[in-house]
């Protein structure tokens, strides 16, 4: 549908950004209703409004009544920026785990193969190496089309983006034509009164990507893969450890002084290629299979993909930090029970003398994670350091109390201040320890109340280790 946007210089849905000749879209959110701010936008100069009901504005305001203003926002944004999605090959990745890792690895390989790929996701937006933070894993449709337009102007050929279940539910990806849609896996998460009320709704939203994709790449080992295959409108390719169009054989783990990795043979159309990853565990094999299959389906050479794959790194995803010479510190974004259990199980396979996990749980929502995280720690770790992880407006001590209820016999210490928890992890480390700092990953803030307080886990870890190093007179990596 085409809209009359003549004279419009921008599209906004935040009244604070309204000005003369901007169109204002009234979005209905969980906590606020944009219709209540239409008058404020009018007073700042907006005269074109998109709304789901009458606004009672002066007669010089034009109000377009829409069934769903989120769909309208996507459609007018796409039109305003001259359909930039049609000028890119867009790869969308959805699933509970693996979205950030696979999206960044795909983009890195595309770039290393001589094409220009940008990224949108949890770690932010990357265009030609320039980073822009994002509030949501998948931004609102207006930001998406605005970003696609920037990518086109920057000479990008591809965009690799994470697609959250909320993005589908709230029509953020409405109108986007995906070249490839990817399904990694599915497990219960984001189930709450604020996000998805049921697992079935969560699954249904995830499947929405594949109705918008020309090609679908599906992890057919996942129990929920049939729902994704059924939703797919185009060609479907399966990845699997045993069967499927892309499969893995002869899976082995390997390690060096700075890498805990996996190697395996990837079989496709009767041809086998050896692949290596710089991260451990069976989930790394799935990630590598996904990356290889997507890049092959985009037309890239198998030998080139295999050459670049071991060098792919993703901040905050199983990131080994050179802190102390006698212990191994790992930063990972594992922030729910499934992901934490997966990481801890993998680390256990490398026979650490003691496996310590430092973690907390987000405040105000997804309360079910607290029990899941605690049970994962109790199952595999030798010591838990329970702390804060974006508590928001909720009392951190209350969150920690709920986690500790489910730790069973696992020894633990607790620090509401995450910085003190990290300092304890460093100070108590002994020869052969593996210490996992879980939950923050790439994040450089703590959400406390309604504020994002600067917080870089890596810097705190290095700083604490430097203090130990100076006391013990051992070599420690510089704070960088």
Short mmCIF file of C-alpha atoms in Angstrom, two decimals, residues 7-287:
data_model
loop_
_atom_site.label_atom_id
_atom_site.label_comp_id
_atom_site.label_asym_id
_atom_site.label_seq_id
_atom_site.Cartn_x
_atom_site.Cartn_y
_atom_site.Cartn_z
CA UNK A 7 6.63 16.95 2.29
CA UNK A 8 7.54 14.49 5.05
CA UNK A 9 11.19 14.69 6.16
CA UNK A 10 11.13 11.88 8.73
CA UNK A 11 8.94 9.31 10.48
CA UNK A 12 8.86 9.12 14.27
CA UNK A 13 6.93 7.28 16.98
CA UNK A 14 8.52 9.06 19.95
CA UNK A 15 6.89 12.47 20.47
CA UNK A 16 10.17 13.85 21.82
CA UNK A 17 11.66 13.43 18.33
CA UNK A 18 8.74 15.09 16.55
CA UNK A 19 9.30 18.33 14.64
CA UNK A 20 7.90 20.18 11.67
CA UNK A 21 7.14 17.93 8.67
CA UNK A 22 7.57 14.66 10.57
CA UNK A 23 4.92 11.95 10.44
CA UNK A 24 3.99 10.61 13.88
CA UNK A 25 2.93 6.98 14.31
CA UNK A 26 0.96 6.08 17.46
CA UNK A 27 2.31 2.72 18.67
CA UNK A 28 0.60 0.79 21.44
CA UNK A 29 3.21 -0.67 23.79
CA UNK A 30 3.21 -2.80 26.93
CA UNK A 31 3.80 0.19 29.20
CA UNK A 32 2.59 3.20 27.20
CA UNK A 33 0.27 4.17 24.35
CA UNK A 34 1.53 6.47 21.61
CA UNK A 35 -1.98 7.82 21.09
CA UNK A 36 -1.60 9.62 24.42
CA UNK A 37 1.38 11.55 23.03
CA UNK A 38 -0.13 12.64 19.72
CA UNK A 39 -0.95 16.10 21.07
CA UNK A 40 2.68 16.57 22.17
CA UNK A 41 3.84 15.60 18.67
CA UNK A 42 1.37 18.05 17.15
CA UNK A 43 2.67 20.86 19.35
CA UNK A 44 6.20 20.12 18.08
CA UNK A 45 5.12 20.44 14.46
CA UNK A 46 3.80 17.05 13.27
CA UNK A 47 0.72 17.29 11.07
CA UNK A 48 0.50 13.77 9.64
CA UNK A 49 -0.55 11.05 12.07
CA UNK A 50 -1.11 7.30 11.83
CA UNK A 51 -3.40 5.99 14.55
CA UNK A 52 -5.81 3.22 15.46
CA UNK A 53 -8.45 5.65 16.71
CA UNK A 54 -9.43 9.29 16.42
CA UNK A 55 -7.06 11.69 18.15
CA UNK A 56 -9.11 14.87 18.64
CA UNK A 57 -6.40 17.08 17.11
CA UNK A 58 -6.97 20.47 15.42
CA UNK A 59 -8.39 20.38 11.90
CA UNK A 60 -5.04 21.03 10.18
CA UNK A 61 -3.83 17.60 11.35
CA UNK A 62 -4.30 14.71 8.93
CA UNK A 63 -5.02 11.45 10.75
CA UNK A 64 -4.80 8.13 8.87
CA UNK A 65 -6.75 5.46 10.77
CA UNK A 66 -5.05 2.04 10.58
CA UNK A 67 -5.99 -1.40 11.80
CA UNK A 68 -2.48 -1.88 13.18
CA UNK A 69 -0.08 1.06 13.47
CA UNK A 70 2.92 -1.26 13.77
CA UNK A 71 2.18 -2.59 10.30
CA UNK A 72 1.65 0.99 9.13
CA UNK A 73 5.01 2.02 10.60
CA UNK A 74 6.73 -0.75 8.65
CA UNK A 75 4.94 0.06 5.39
CA UNK A 76 5.49 3.81 5.44
CA UNK A 77 9.11 3.37 6.58
CA UNK A 78 9.78 0.95 3.75
CA UNK A 79 8.22 3.38 1.27
CA UNK A 80 9.99 6.43 2.75
CA UNK A 81 13.42 4.79 2.41
CA UNK A 82 12.67 3.54 -1.14
CA UNK A 83 12.45 -0.20 -0.39
CA UNK A 84 16.08 -0.71 0.65
CA UNK A 85 15.50 -4.38 1.57
CA UNK A 86 15.13 -5.13 -2.13
CA UNK A 87 18.67 -3.85 -2.71
CA UNK A 88 20.25 -6.25 -0.19
CA UNK A 89 20.41 -9.99 0.29
CA UNK A 90 19.02 -10.31 3.82
CA UNK A 91 19.67 -13.38 5.95
CA UNK A 92 17.43 -13.69 9.02
CA UNK A 93 18.32 -15.99 11.92
CA UNK A 94 15.91 -17.07 14.65
CA UNK A 95 16.00 -19.55 17.52
CA UNK A 96 16.57 -19.59 21.26
CA UNK A 97 20.35 -20.03 21.12
CA UNK A 98 23.01 -19.34 18.52
CA UNK A 99 21.54 -16.30 16.74
CA UNK A 100 24.30 -13.85 17.63
CA UNK A 101 27.15 -16.28 17.06
CA UNK A 102 25.95 -17.55 13.68
CA UNK A 103 24.95 -14.13 12.36
CA UNK A 104 28.32 -12.59 13.16
CA UNK A 105 30.24 -15.60 11.82
CA UNK A 106 28.30 -15.55 8.55
CA UNK A 107 29.02 -11.84 8.10
CA UNK A 108 32.72 -12.31 8.91
CA UNK A 109 33.07 -15.05 6.31
CA UNK A 110 31.19 -13.05 3.65
CA UNK A 111 33.47 -10.08 4.30
CA UNK A 112 36.58 -12.27 4.22
CA UNK A 113 35.41 -13.66 0.89
CA UNK A 114 35.45 -10.18 -0.64
CA UNK A 115 31.82 -9.08 -0.34
CA UNK A 116 30.35 -6.50 2.05
CA UNK A 117 28.09 -7.80 4.81
CA UNK A 118 26.55 -5.83 7.68
CA UNK A 119 25.02 -7.20 10.90
CA UNK A 120 22.00 -6.36 13.04
CA UNK A 121 21.50 -8.12 16.37
CA UNK A 122 22.08 -8.41 20.08
CA UNK A 123 25.65 -7.12 19.82
CA UNK A 124 24.44 -4.07 17.86
CA UNK A 125 24.66 -2.91 14.26
CA UNK A 126 27.92 -3.22 12.31
CA UNK A 127 28.32 -1.44 8.96
CA UNK A 128 31.83 -1.36 7.46
CA UNK A 129 33.26 -1.95 10.93
CA UNK A 130 31.33 0.94 12.49
CA UNK A 131 29.32 -0.12 15.55
CA UNK A 132 25.96 1.28 16.66
CA UNK A 133 24.28 -0.10 19.82
CA UNK A 134 20.70 -1.40 19.63
CA UNK A 135 18.01 -1.40 22.31
CA UNK A 136 16.35 -4.56 20.99
CA UNK A 137 17.81 -7.65 19.32
CA UNK A 138 15.66 -6.74 16.32
CA UNK A 139 14.98 -2.98 16.20
CA UNK A 140 11.60 -1.44 15.38
CA UNK A 141 10.70 -1.50 11.69
CA UNK A 142 11.47 2.20 11.22
CA UNK A 143 15.03 1.67 12.53
CA UNK A 144 15.38 -1.44 10.39
CA UNK A 145 14.50 0.28 7.12
CA UNK A 146 16.56 3.31 8.11
CA UNK A 147 19.50 0.95 8.74
CA UNK A 148 18.98 -0.92 5.47
CA UNK A 149 19.12 2.44 3.69
CA UNK A 150 22.45 3.23 5.42
CA UNK A 151 23.77 -0.19 4.39
CA UNK A 152 22.86 0.34 0.76
CA UNK A 153 24.50 3.77 0.75
CA UNK A 154 27.59 2.27 2.43
CA UNK A 155 27.98 -0.27 -0.36
CA UNK A 156 26.77 -3.35 1.50
CA UNK A 157 25.74 -6.43 -0.47
CA UNK A 158 24.35 -8.47 2.43
CA UNK A 159 22.67 -7.93 5.78
CA UNK A 160 22.75 -10.71 8.36
CA UNK A 161 20.25 -10.08 11.13
CA UNK A 162 18.87 -11.76 14.21
CA UNK A 163 15.09 -12.10 14.22
CA UNK A 164 13.58 -12.28 17.69
CA UNK A 165 10.17 -13.75 18.46
CA UNK A 166 9.06 -10.29 19.60
CA UNK A 167 10.07 -8.89 16.22
CA UNK A 168 7.62 -11.24 14.53
CA UNK A 169 4.90 -10.71 17.12
CA UNK A 170 5.15 -6.91 16.92
CA UNK A 171 5.47 -6.77 13.10
CA UNK A 172 8.97 -5.28 13.17
CA UNK A 173 9.98 -7.38 10.15
CA UNK A 174 6.77 -6.70 8.21
CA UNK A 175 7.52 -6.32 4.50
CA UNK A 176 11.11 -7.56 4.59
CA UNK A 177 12.03 -10.00 1.84
CA UNK A 178 14.53 -12.48 3.28
CA UNK A 179 16.91 -14.30 0.96
CA UNK A 180 17.54 -16.98 3.63
CA UNK A 181 15.80 -17.68 6.92
CA UNK A 182 17.62 -19.80 9.52
CA UNK A 183 16.28 -21.82 12.46
CA UNK A 184 18.90 -22.76 15.08
CA UNK A 185 16.91 -24.43 17.89
CA UNK A 186 14.04 -23.84 20.31
CA UNK A 187 13.61 -24.20 24.07
CA UNK A 188 11.31 -22.49 26.61
CA UNK A 189 12.35 -18.86 27.07
CA UNK A 190 10.76 -15.42 27.06
CA UNK A 191 7.59 -16.91 28.51
CA UNK A 192 5.89 -14.30 30.70
CA UNK A 193 2.91 -11.96 30.84
CA UNK A 194 5.09 -9.30 29.19
CA UNK A 195 6.57 -11.40 26.36
CA UNK A 196 4.88 -14.67 25.27
CA UNK A 197 2.14 -16.12 27.43
CA UNK A 198 2.75 -19.70 26.23
CA UNK A 199 5.48 -21.78 24.63
CA UNK A 200 3.15 -22.41 21.70
CA UNK A 201 2.87 -18.68 21.02
CA UNK A 202 6.65 -18.35 21.27
CA UNK A 203 7.11 -21.18 18.76
CA UNK A 204 4.50 -19.75 16.41
CA UNK A 205 6.24 -16.37 16.35
CA UNK A 206 9.59 -18.01 15.61
CA UNK A 207 8.09 -19.86 12.65
CA UNK A 208 6.90 -16.58 11.14
CA UNK A 209 10.35 -15.90 9.67
CA UNK A 210 10.11 -18.81 7.24
CA UNK A 211 6.91 -17.60 5.61
CA UNK A 212 8.98 -14.56 4.57
CA UNK A 213 12.10 -16.40 3.31
CA UNK A 214 13.00 -17.51 -0.22
CA UNK A 215 15.22 -20.26 1.25
CA UNK A 216 14.96 -21.80 4.72
CA UNK A 217 17.82 -23.51 6.57
CA UNK A 218 16.41 -25.62 9.41
CA UNK A 219 18.11 -27.54 12.22
CA UNK A 220 16.08 -30.71 11.71
CA UNK A 221 17.52 -32.33 14.85
CA UNK A 222 15.39 -29.96 16.93
CA UNK A 223 12.03 -31.32 18.08
CA UNK A 224 10.23 -28.19 16.89
CA UNK A 225 11.75 -28.20 13.41
CA UNK A 226 8.55 -29.61 11.78
CA UNK A 227 6.71 -26.39 12.71
CA UNK A 228 9.38 -24.35 10.96
CA UNK A 229 9.41 -26.59 7.89
CA UNK A 230 5.63 -26.39 7.64
CA UNK A 231 5.75 -22.58 7.78
CA UNK A 232 8.40 -22.32 5.06
CA UNK A 233 7.20 -20.98 1.71
CA UNK A 234 10.37 -21.64 -0.33
CA UNK A 235 13.16 -24.18 -0.60
CA UNK A 236 14.09 -25.97 2.63
CA UNK A 237 17.54 -27.32 3.53
CA UNK A 238 18.11 -29.35 6.68
CA UNK A 239 21.21 -29.38 8.87
CA UNK A 240 21.83 -32.30 11.20
CA UNK A 241 24.51 -34.27 12.99
CA UNK A 242 23.33 -37.43 11.24
CA UNK A 243 21.09 -36.69 8.28
CA UNK A 244 19.94 -33.76 6.20
CA UNK A 245 21.40 -31.74 3.37
CA UNK A 246 24.36 -30.64 5.52
CA UNK A 247 25.56 -33.15 8.12
CA UNK A 248 28.52 -33.62 10.47
CA UNK A 249 30.77 -36.68 10.76
CA UNK A 250 33.87 -37.58 12.81
CA UNK A 251 33.26 -34.88 15.43
CA UNK A 252 36.27 -34.26 17.70
CA UNK A 253 37.36 -31.65 20.21
CA UNK A 254 40.79 -30.02 20.14
CA UNK A 255 42.59 -27.44 22.24
CA UNK A 256 45.53 -25.04 22.11
CA UNK A 257 46.86 -22.49 24.61
CA UNK A 258 44.15 -20.01 23.55
CA UNK A 259 41.43 -22.10 21.91
CA UNK A 260 39.01 -24.80 22.98
CA UNK A 261 37.57 -25.92 19.67
CA UNK A 262 35.85 -28.57 17.59
CA UNK A 263 36.64 -30.21 14.26
CA UNK A 264 34.44 -32.36 12.02
CA UNK A 265 33.71 -33.36 8.45
CA UNK A 266 30.77 -31.56 6.85
CA UNK A 267 29.01 -33.65 4.23
CA UNK A 268 26.90 -32.03 1.50
CA UNK A 269 25.82 -33.60 -1.79
CA UNK A 270 28.27 -36.44 -1.33
CA UNK A 271 31.25 -34.11 -0.81
CA UNK A 272 33.00 -33.80 2.57
CA UNK A 273 34.86 -30.73 3.82
CA UNK A 274 36.82 -30.51 7.08
CA UNK A 275 35.57 -27.68 9.30
CA UNK A 276 37.09 -26.28 12.49
CA UNK A 277 35.66 -23.85 15.04
CA UNK A 278 37.39 -21.80 17.72
CA UNK A 279 34.71 -22.60 20.32
CA UNK A 280 33.95 -25.95 22.00
CA UNK A 281 30.88 -28.12 22.37
CA UNK A 282 28.31 -29.72 20.17
CA UNK A 283 26.43 -26.43 19.84
CA UNK A 284 29.54 -25.06 18.10
CA UNK A 285 29.23 -27.87 15.56
CA UNK A 286 25.62 -26.85 14.89
CA UNK A 287 26.69 -23.21 14.56
#
